[in-house]
mmCIF file of C-alpha atoms and ligand atoms in Angstrom:
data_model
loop_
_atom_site.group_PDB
_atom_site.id
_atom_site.type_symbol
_atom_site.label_atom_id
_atom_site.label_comp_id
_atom_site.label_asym_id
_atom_site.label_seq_id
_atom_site.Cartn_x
_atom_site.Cartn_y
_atom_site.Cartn_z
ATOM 1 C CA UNK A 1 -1.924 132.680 82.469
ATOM 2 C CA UNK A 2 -2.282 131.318 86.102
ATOM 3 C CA UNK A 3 -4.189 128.325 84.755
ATOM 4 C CA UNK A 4 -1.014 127.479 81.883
ATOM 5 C CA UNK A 5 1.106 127.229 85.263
ATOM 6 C CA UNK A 6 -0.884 125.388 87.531
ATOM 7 C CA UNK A 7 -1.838 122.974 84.916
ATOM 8 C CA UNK A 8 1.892 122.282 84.621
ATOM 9 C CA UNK A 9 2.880 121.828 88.268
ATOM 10 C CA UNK A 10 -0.061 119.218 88.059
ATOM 11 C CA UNK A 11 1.651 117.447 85.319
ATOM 12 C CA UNK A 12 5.124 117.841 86.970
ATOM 13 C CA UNK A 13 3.873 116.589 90.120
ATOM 14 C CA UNK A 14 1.862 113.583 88.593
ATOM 15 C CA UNK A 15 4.975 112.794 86.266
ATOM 16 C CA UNK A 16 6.827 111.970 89.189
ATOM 17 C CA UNK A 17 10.584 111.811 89.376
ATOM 18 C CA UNK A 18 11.916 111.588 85.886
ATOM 19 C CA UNK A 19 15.165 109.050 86.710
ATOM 20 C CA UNK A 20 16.648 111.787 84.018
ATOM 21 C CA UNK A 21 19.371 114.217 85.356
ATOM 22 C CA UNK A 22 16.788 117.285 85.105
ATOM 23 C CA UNK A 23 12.975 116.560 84.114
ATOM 24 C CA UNK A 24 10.038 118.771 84.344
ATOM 25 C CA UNK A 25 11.041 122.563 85.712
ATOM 26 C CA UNK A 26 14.070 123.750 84.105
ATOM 27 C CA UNK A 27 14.283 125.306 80.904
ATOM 28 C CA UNK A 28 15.196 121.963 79.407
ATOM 29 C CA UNK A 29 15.459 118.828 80.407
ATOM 30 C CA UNK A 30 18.869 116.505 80.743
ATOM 31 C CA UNK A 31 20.332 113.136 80.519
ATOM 32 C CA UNK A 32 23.188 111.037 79.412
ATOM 33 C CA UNK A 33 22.526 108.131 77.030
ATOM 34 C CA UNK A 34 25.120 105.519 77.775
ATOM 35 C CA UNK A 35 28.153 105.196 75.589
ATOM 36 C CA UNK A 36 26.973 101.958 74.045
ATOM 37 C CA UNK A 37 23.836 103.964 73.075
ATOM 38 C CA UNK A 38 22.060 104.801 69.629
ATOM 39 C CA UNK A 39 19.326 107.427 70.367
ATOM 40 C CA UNK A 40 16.089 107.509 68.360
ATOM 41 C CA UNK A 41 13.912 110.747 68.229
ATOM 42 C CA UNK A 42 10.188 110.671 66.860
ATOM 43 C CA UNK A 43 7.768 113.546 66.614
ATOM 44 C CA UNK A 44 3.767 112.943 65.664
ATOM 45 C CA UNK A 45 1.240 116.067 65.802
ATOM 46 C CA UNK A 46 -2.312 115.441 66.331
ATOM 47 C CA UNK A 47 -4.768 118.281 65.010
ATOM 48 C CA UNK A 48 -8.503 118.987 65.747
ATOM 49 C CA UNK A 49 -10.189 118.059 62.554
ATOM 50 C CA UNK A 50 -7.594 117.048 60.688
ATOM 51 C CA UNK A 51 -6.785 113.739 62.710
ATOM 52 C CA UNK A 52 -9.314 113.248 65.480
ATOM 53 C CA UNK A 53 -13.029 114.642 66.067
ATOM 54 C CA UNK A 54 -13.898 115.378 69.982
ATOM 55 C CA UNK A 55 -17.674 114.441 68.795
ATOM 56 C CA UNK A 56 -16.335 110.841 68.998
ATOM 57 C CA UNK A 57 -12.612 110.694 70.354
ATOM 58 C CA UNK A 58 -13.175 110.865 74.559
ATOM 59 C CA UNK A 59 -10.001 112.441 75.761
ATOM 60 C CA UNK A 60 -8.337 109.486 77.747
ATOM 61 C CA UNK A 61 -7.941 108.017 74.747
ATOM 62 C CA UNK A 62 -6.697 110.613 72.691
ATOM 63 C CA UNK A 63 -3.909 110.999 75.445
ATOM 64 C CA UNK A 64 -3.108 107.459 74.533
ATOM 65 C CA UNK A 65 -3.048 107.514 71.267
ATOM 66 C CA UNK A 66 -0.841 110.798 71.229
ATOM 67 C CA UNK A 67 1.667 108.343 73.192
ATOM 68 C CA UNK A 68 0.802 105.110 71.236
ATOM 69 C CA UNK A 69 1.193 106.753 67.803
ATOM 70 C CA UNK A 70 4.928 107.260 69.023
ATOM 71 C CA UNK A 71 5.642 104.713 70.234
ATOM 72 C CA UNK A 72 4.910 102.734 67.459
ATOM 73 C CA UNK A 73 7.532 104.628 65.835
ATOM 74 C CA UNK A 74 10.139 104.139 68.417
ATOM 75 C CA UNK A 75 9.386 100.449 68.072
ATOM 76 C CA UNK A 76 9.630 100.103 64.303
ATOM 77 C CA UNK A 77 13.060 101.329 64.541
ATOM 78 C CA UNK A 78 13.854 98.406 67.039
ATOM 79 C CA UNK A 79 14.601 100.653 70.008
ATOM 80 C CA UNK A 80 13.222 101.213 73.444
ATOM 81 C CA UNK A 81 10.932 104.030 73.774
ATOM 82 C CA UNK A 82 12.529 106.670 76.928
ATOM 83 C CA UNK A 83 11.626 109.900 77.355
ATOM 84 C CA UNK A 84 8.679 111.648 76.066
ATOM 85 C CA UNK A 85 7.702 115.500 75.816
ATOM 86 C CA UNK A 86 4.228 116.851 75.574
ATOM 87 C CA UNK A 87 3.149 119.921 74.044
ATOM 88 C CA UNK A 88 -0.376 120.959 74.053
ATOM 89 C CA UNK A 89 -2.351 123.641 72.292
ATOM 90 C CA UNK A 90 -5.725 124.477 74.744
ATOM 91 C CA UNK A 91 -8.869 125.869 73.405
ATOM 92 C CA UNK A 92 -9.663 127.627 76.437
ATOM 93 C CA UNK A 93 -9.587 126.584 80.323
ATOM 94 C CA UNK A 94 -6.576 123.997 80.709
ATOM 95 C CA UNK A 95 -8.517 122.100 83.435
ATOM 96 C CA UNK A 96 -11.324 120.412 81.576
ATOM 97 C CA UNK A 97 -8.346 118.674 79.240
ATOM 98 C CA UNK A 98 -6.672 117.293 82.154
ATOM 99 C CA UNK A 99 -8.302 113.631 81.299
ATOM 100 C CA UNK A 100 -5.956 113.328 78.338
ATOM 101 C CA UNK A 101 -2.912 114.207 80.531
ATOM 102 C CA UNK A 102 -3.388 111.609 83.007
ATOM 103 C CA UNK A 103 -4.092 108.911 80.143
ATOM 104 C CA UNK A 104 -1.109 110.155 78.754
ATOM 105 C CA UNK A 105 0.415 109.662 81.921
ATOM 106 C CA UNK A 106 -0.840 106.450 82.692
ATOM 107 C CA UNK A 107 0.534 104.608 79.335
ATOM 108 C CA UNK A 108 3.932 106.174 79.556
ATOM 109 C CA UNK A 109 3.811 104.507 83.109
ATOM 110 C CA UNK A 110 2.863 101.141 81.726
ATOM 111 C CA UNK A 111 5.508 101.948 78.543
ATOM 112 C CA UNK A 112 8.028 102.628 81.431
ATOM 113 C CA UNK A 113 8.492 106.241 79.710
ATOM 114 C CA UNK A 114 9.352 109.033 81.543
ATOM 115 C CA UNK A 115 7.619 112.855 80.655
ATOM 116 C CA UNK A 116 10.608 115.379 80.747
ATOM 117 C CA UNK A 117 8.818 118.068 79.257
ATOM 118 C CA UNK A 118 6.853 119.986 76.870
ATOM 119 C CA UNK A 119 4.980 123.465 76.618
ATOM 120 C CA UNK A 120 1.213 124.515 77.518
ATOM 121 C CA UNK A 121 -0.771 126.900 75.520
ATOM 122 C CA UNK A 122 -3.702 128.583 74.801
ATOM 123 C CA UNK A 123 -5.257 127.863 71.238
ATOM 124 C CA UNK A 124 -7.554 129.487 68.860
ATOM 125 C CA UNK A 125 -7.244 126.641 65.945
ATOM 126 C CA UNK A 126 -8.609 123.810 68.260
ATOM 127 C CA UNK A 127 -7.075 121.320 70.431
ATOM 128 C CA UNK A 128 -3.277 120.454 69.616
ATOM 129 C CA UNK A 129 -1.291 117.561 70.437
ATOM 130 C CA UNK A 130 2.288 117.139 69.538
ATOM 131 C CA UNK A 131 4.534 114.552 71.321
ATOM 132 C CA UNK A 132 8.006 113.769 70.569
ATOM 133 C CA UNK A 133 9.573 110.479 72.083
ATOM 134 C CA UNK A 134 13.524 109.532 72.529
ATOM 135 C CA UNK A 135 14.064 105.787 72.860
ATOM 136 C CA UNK A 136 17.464 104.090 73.308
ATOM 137 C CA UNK A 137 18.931 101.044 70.992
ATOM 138 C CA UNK A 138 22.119 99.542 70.989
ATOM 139 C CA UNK A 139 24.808 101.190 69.252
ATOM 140 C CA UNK A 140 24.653 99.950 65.601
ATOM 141 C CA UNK A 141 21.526 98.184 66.071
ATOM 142 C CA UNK A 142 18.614 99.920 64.778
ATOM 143 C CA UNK A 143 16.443 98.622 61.789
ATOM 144 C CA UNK A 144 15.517 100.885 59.225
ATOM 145 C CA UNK A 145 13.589 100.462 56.076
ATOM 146 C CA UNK A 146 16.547 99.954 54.021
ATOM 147 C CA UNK A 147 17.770 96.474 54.299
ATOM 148 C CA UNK A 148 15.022 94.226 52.519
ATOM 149 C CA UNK A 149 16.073 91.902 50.114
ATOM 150 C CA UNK A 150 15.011 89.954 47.513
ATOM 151 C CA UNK A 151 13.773 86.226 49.307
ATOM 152 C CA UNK A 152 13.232 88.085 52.116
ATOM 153 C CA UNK A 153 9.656 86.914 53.543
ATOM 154 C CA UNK A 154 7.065 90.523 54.030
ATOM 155 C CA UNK A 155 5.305 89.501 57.418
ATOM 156 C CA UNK A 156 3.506 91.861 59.230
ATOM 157 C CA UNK A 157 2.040 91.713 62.744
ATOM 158 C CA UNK A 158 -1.697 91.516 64.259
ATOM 159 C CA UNK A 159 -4.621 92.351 62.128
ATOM 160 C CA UNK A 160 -4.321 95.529 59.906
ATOM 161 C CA UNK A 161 -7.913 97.010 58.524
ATOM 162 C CA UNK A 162 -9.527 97.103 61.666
ATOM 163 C CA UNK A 163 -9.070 100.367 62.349
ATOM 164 C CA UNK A 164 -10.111 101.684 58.967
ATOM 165 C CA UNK A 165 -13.095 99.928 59.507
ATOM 166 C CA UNK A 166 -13.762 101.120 63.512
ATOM 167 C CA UNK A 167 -13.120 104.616 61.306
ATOM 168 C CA UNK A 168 -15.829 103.857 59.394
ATOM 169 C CA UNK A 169 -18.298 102.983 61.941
ATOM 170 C CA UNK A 170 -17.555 106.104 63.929
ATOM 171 C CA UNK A 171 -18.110 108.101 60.649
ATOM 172 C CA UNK A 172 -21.671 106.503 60.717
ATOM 173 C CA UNK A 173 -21.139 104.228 58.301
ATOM 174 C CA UNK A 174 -23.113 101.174 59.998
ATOM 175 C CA UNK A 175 -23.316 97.828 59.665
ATOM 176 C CA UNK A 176 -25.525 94.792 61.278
ATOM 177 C CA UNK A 177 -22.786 93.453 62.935
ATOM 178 C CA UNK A 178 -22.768 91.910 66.941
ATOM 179 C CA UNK A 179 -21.764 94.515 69.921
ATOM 180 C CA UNK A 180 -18.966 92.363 70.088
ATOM 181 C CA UNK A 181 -17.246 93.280 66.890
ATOM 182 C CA UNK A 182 -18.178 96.962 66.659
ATOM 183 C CA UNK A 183 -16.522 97.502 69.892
ATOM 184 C CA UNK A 184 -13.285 95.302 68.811
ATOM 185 C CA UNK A 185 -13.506 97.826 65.463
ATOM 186 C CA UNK A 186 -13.856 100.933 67.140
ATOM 187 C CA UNK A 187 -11.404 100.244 70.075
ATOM 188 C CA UNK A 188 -8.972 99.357 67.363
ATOM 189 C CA UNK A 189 -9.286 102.685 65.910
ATOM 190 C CA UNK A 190 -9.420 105.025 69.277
ATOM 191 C CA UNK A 191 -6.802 103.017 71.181
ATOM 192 C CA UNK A 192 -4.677 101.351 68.843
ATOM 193 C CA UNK A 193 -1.482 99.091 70.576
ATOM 194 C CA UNK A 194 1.633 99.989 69.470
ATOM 195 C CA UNK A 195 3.912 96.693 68.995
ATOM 196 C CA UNK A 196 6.315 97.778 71.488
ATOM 197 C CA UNK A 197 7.644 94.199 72.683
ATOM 198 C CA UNK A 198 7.404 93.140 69.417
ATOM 199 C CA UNK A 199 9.641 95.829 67.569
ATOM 200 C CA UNK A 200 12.765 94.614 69.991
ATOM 201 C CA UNK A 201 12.418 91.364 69.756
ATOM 202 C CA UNK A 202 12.061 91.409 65.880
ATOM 203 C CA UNK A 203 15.194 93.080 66.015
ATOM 204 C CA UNK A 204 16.859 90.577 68.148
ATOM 205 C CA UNK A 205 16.129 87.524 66.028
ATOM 206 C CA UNK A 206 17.625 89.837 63.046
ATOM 207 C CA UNK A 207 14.762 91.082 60.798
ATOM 208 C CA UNK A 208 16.828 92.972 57.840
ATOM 209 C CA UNK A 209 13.673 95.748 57.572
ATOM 210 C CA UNK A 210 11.199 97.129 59.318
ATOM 211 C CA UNK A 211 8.176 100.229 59.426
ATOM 212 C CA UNK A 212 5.175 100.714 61.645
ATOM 213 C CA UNK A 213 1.834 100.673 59.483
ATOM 214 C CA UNK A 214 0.562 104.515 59.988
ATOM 215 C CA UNK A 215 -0.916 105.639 56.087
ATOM 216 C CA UNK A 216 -2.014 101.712 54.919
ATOM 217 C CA UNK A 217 -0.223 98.712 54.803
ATOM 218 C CA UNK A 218 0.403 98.835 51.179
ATOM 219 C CA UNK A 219 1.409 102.420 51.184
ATOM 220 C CA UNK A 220 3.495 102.079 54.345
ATOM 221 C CA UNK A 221 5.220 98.833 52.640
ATOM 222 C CA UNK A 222 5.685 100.804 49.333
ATOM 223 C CA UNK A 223 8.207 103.129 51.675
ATOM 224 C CA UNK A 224 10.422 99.956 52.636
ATOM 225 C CA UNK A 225 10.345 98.851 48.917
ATOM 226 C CA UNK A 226 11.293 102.430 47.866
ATOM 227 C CA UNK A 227 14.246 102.373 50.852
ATOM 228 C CA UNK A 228 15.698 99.097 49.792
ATOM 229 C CA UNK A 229 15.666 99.472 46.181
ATOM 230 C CA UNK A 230 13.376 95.910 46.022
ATOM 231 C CA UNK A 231 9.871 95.097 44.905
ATOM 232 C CA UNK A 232 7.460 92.583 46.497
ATOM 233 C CA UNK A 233 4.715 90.345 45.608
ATOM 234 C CA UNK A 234 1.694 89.552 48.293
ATOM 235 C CA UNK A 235 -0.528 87.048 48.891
ATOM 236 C CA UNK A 236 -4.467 88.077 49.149
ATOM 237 C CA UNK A 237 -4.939 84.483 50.775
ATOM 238 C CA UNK A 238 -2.447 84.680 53.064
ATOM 239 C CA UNK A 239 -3.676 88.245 54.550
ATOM 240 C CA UNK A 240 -5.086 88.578 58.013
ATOM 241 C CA UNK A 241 -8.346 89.185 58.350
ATOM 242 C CA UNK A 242 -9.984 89.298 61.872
ATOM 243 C CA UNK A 243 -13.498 87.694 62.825
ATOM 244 C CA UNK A 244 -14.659 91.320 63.007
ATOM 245 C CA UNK A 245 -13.335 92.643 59.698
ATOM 246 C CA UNK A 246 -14.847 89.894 58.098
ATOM 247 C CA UNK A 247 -18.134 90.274 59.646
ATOM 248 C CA UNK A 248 -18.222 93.846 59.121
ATOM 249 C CA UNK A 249 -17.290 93.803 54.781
ATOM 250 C CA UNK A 250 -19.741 90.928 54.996
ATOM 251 C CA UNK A 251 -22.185 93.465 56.523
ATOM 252 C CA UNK A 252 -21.322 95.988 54.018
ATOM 253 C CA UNK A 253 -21.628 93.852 51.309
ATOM 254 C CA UNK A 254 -25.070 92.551 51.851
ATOM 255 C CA UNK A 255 -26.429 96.469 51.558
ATOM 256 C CA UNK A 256 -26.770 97.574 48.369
ATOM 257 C CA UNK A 257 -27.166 100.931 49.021
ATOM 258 C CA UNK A 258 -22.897 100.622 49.678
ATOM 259 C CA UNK A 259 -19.920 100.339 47.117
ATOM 260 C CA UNK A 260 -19.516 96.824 46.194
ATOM 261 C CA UNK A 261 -15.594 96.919 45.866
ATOM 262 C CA UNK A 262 -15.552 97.312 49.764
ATOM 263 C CA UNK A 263 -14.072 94.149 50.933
ATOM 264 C CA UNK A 264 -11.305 92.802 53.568
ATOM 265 C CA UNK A 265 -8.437 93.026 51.944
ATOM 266 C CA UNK A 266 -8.749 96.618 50.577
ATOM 267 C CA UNK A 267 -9.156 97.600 53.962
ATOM 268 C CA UNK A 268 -5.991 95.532 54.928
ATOM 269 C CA UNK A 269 -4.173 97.148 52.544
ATOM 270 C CA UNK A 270 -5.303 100.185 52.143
ATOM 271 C CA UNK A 271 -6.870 100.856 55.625
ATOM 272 C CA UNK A 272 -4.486 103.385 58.014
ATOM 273 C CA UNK A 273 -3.854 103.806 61.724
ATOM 274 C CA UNK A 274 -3.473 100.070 62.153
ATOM 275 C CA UNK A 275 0.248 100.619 64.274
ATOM 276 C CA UNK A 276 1.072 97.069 63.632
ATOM 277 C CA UNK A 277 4.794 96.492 62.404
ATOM 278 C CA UNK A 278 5.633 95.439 58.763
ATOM 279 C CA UNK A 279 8.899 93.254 58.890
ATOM 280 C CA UNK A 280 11.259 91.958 56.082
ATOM 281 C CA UNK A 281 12.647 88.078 57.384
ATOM 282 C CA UNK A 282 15.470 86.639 55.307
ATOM 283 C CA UNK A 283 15.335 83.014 55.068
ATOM 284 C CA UNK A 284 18.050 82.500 57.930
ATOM 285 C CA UNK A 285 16.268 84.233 60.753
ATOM 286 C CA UNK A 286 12.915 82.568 59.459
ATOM 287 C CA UNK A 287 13.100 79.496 61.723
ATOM 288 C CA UNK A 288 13.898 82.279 64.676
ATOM 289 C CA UNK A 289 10.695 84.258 63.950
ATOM 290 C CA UNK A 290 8.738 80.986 63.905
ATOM 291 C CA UNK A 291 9.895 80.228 67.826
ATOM 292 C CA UNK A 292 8.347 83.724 68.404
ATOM 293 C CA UNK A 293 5.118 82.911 67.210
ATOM 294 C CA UNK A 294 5.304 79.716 68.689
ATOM 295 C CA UNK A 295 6.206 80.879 72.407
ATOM 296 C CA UNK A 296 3.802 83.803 71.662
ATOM 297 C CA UNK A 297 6.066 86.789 72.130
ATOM 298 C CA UNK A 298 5.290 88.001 68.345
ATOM 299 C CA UNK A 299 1.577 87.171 66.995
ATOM 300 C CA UNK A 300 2.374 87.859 63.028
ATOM 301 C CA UNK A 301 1.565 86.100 59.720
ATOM 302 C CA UNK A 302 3.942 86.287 56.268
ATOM 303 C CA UNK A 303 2.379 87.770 53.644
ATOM 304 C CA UNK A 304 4.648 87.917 51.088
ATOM 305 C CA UNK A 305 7.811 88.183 49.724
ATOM 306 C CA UNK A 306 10.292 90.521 48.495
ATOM 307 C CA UNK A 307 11.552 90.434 44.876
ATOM 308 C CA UNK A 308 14.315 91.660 42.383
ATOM 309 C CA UNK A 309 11.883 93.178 40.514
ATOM 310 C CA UNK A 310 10.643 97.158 41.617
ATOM 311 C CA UNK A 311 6.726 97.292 42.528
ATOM 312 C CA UNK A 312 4.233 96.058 44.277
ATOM 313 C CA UNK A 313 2.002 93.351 43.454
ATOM 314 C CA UNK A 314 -0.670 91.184 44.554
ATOM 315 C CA UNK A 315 -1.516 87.345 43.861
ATOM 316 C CA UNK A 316 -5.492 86.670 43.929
ATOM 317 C CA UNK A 317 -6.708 83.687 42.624
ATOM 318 C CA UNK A 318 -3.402 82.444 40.386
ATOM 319 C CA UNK A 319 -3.265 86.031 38.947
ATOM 320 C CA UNK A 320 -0.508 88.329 39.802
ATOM 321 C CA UNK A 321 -1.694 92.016 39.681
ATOM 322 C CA UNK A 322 0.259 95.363 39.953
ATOM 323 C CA UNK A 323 -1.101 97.059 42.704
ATOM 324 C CA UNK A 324 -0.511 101.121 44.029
ATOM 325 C CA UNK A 325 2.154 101.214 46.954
ATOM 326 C CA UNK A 326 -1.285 103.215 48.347
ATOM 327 C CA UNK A 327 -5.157 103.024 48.382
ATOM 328 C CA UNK A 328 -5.234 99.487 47.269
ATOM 329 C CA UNK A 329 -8.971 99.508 46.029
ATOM 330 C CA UNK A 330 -8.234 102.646 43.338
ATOM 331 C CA UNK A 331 -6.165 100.017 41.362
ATOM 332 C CA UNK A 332 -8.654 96.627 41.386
HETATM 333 P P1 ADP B 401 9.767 127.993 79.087
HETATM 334 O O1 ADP B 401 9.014 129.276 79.131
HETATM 335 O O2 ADP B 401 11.187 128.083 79.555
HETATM 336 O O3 ADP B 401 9.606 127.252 77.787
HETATM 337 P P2 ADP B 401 7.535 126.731 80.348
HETATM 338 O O4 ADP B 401 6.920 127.616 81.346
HETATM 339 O O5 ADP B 401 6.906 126.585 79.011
HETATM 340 O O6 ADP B 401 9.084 127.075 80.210
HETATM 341 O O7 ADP B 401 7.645 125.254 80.960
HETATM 342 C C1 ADP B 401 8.172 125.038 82.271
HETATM 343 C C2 ADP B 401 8.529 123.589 82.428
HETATM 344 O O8 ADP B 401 7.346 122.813 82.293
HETATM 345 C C3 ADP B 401 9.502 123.082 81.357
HETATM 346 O O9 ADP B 401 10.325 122.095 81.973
HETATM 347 C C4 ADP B 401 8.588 122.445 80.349
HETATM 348 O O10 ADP B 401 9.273 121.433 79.620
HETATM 349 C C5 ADP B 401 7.487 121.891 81.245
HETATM 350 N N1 ADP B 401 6.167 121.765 80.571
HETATM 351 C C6 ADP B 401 5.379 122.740 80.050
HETATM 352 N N2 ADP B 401 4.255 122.243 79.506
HETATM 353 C C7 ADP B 401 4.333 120.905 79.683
HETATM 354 C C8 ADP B 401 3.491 119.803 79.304
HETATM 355 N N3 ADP B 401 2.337 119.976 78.630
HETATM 356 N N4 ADP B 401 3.902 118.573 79.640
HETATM 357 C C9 ADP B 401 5.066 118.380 80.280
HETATM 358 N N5 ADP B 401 5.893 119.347 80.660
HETATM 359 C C10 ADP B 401 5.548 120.610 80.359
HETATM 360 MG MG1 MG B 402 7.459 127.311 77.086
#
C-alpha cells in the first residue's frame, strides 16, 4: 500500500502544523482543552449511493460538504468547531481523490479547523467519507434541544427548501426556470453553508434551544419538540421562501405532467440538507436577536411559536392543521 502512505504524507504535509500537542503522524493525536472548556464531538458518514452520486457531486465539493455537514453540527450546539479527523474509504488509486482532500483542506482553513487525523483505505463498497469534528464551548454553555418553552418564538435561519429543490434538479427533475436560480438551487444542495457564526452568536444573546436542519425542517424541529417536552404551532405565511424556490414550484406547477401538491412550503418543511439552524427565542432575548438581524450578523425569520400543547401544527389561511414532525406534504 505505497499509495495509502504517500497519500497521507500529502495530507500531513498540506495540513500544516496542527497548533495541537501531536497532529498528523503518531498513532493518535493530542491536546489539552482548557479548564474552562466544554468539548463537543460530532461524527457524519457520507456513502456512495446512499448520500451523494459522483455522476453529479464533483469532488471539491464533496470534500466540503463532508466538513460543512459537521460543522453545522458543531454550530447547533453553540460551540466552536476545532479539530477535525478524516477517514476515507478509496475505490482504487488514492491519487485521483486527492481534489476532495484539498477542498477539505481548504474550508477547514477558512473554518480555522485544524486536521489531526484520520485513516486511508482501500474500498470495494464505493467511495467513503466519514469525518468527526471536536469544537470547544464554554464550560456550561452549550445549547441543546432541550430547553424550548412554551412562548418561546421557533425562528430559523436563511432559506430552507432550496436544497431539496437543487436535489431535484440534479435528479433531472427540470424546470423552466433562469440560469440564475438553477445554479442558486443546485449550489445550495452541493455546497451547503453551515451557520457557523451564527450558532455562537445565537448562543450569546441566550437562545433556550437549538438544532441544525439535516432530515427537514419539520422533522428536524419535531426532535427539539420531542427534547423539550413542548409542541409548536407555525406560520405558512411567515415561512421563507427564496426568489428561486418560488420560481422553481412555480415552474413545477405550471407542468401538468408533475404532482400538483408540490409547492414552497412542503419543500421548506419537508425538504433536507438545508444546514440552516432552527432556534427557540424566549421573549426576553427577542429584542437581542432583533439587533442581530439588524447589524446583519444573523439573517433569520420567526416562524412560529412554541406551545403547552405536544405536536406540531401549521396555520394556513386562519386554519390550524396538525402536521407530521416529518415529510410535511404526506399530511396536507
Ligand atoms: P495507524 O496504523 O496507527 O492507524 P495510519 O497509518 O492509519 O496509522 O495513519 C498514520 C497517521 O496518519 C495517523 O496520525 C493518522 O491519524 C493519519 N491519517 C491517516 N489517514 C488520514 C487521513 N485521511 N486524513 C488525515 N490524517 C490521516
Ligand atoms: Mg490506521
Amino acid at each position: 500500500m505505497g499509495g495509502e502512505f504517500a497519500f497521507i504524507d500529502r495530507i500531513r504535509a498540506r495540513a500544516g502544523a496542527s497548533g495541537a500537542l501531536l497532529g498528523i503522524g503518531d498513532d493518535a493525536a493530542l491536546w489539552h482543552p482548557g479548564p474552562d472548556t466544554d468539548q463537543v464531538v460530532t461524527s457524519d458518514l457520507l456513502l456512495e449511493g446512499m448520500h451523494f452520486d459522483l455522476a453529479w457531486t464533483p469532488l471539491p465539493d464533496l470534500g466540503r460538504k463532508a466538513l460543512a455537514v459537521n460543522l453545522s453540527d458543531v454550530a447547533a450546539m453553540g460551540a466552536v468547531a476545532r479539530w477535525a479527523v478524516l477517514s476515507l474509504g478509496l475505490p482504487g488509486d488514492p491519487e485521483p481523490f486527492w481534489p476532495l482532500v484539498e477542498a477539505f483542506l481548504d474550508a477547514a482553513d477558512a473554518a480555522a479547523v485544524t486536521l489531526v487525523g484520520g485513516d486511508t483505505c482501500a474500498s470495494r463498497a464505493g467511495l467513503v467519507v466519514s469525518v468527526t469534528v471536536i469544537g470547544e464551548v464554554p464550560a456550561g454553555q452549550a445549547v441543546t434541544r432541550a430547553g424550548a418553552r412554551p412562548g418561546d418564538g421557533v425562528w430559523v435561519t436563511g432559506t430552507p427548501g432550496e436544497s431539496a429543490a437543487g436535489l431535484a434538479l440534479l435528479k433531472g427533475r427540470d424546470a423552466a426556470i433562469s440560469p440564475e436560480h438553477r445554479e442558486r438551487l443546485v449550489r445550495r444542495h452541493l455546497d451547503p453553508t453551515p451557520r457557523v457564526a451564527e450558532g455562537v452568536r445565537l448562543r450569546d444573546v441566550g437562545v433556550t434551544a437549538m438544532i441544525d436542519v439535516s432530515d427537514g425542517l419539520a422533522g428536524d424541529l419535531g426532535h427539539v419538540l420531542a427534547a423539550s417536552g413542548v409542541g409548536a404551532c407555525l406560520e405558512a405565511d411567515a415561512l421563507p421562501l427564496s426568489p428561486a424556490l418560488r420560481a422553481y414550484c412555480a415552474a413545477v406547477h405550471t407542468d401538468e405532467s408533475t404532482d400538483n401538491a408540490v409547492d414552497a412550503a412542503a419543500f421548506v418543511l419537508g425538504g433536507g440538507e438545508d444546514y440552516e439552524l432552527v432556534f427557540a427565542v424566549p421573549p426576553e432575548a427577542e429584542p437581542r436577536v432583533e439587533g442581530l438581524l439588524a447589524s446583519g450578523a444573523v439573517e433569520a425569520c420567526r416562524i412560529g411559536r412554541f406551545e403547552a400543547e405536544s405536536g406540531l401544527r401549521l396555520r394556513r389561511a386562519g386554519q390550524v392543521r396538525p402536521i407530521a414532525p416529518r415529510g410535511y406534504e404526506h399530511f396536507e
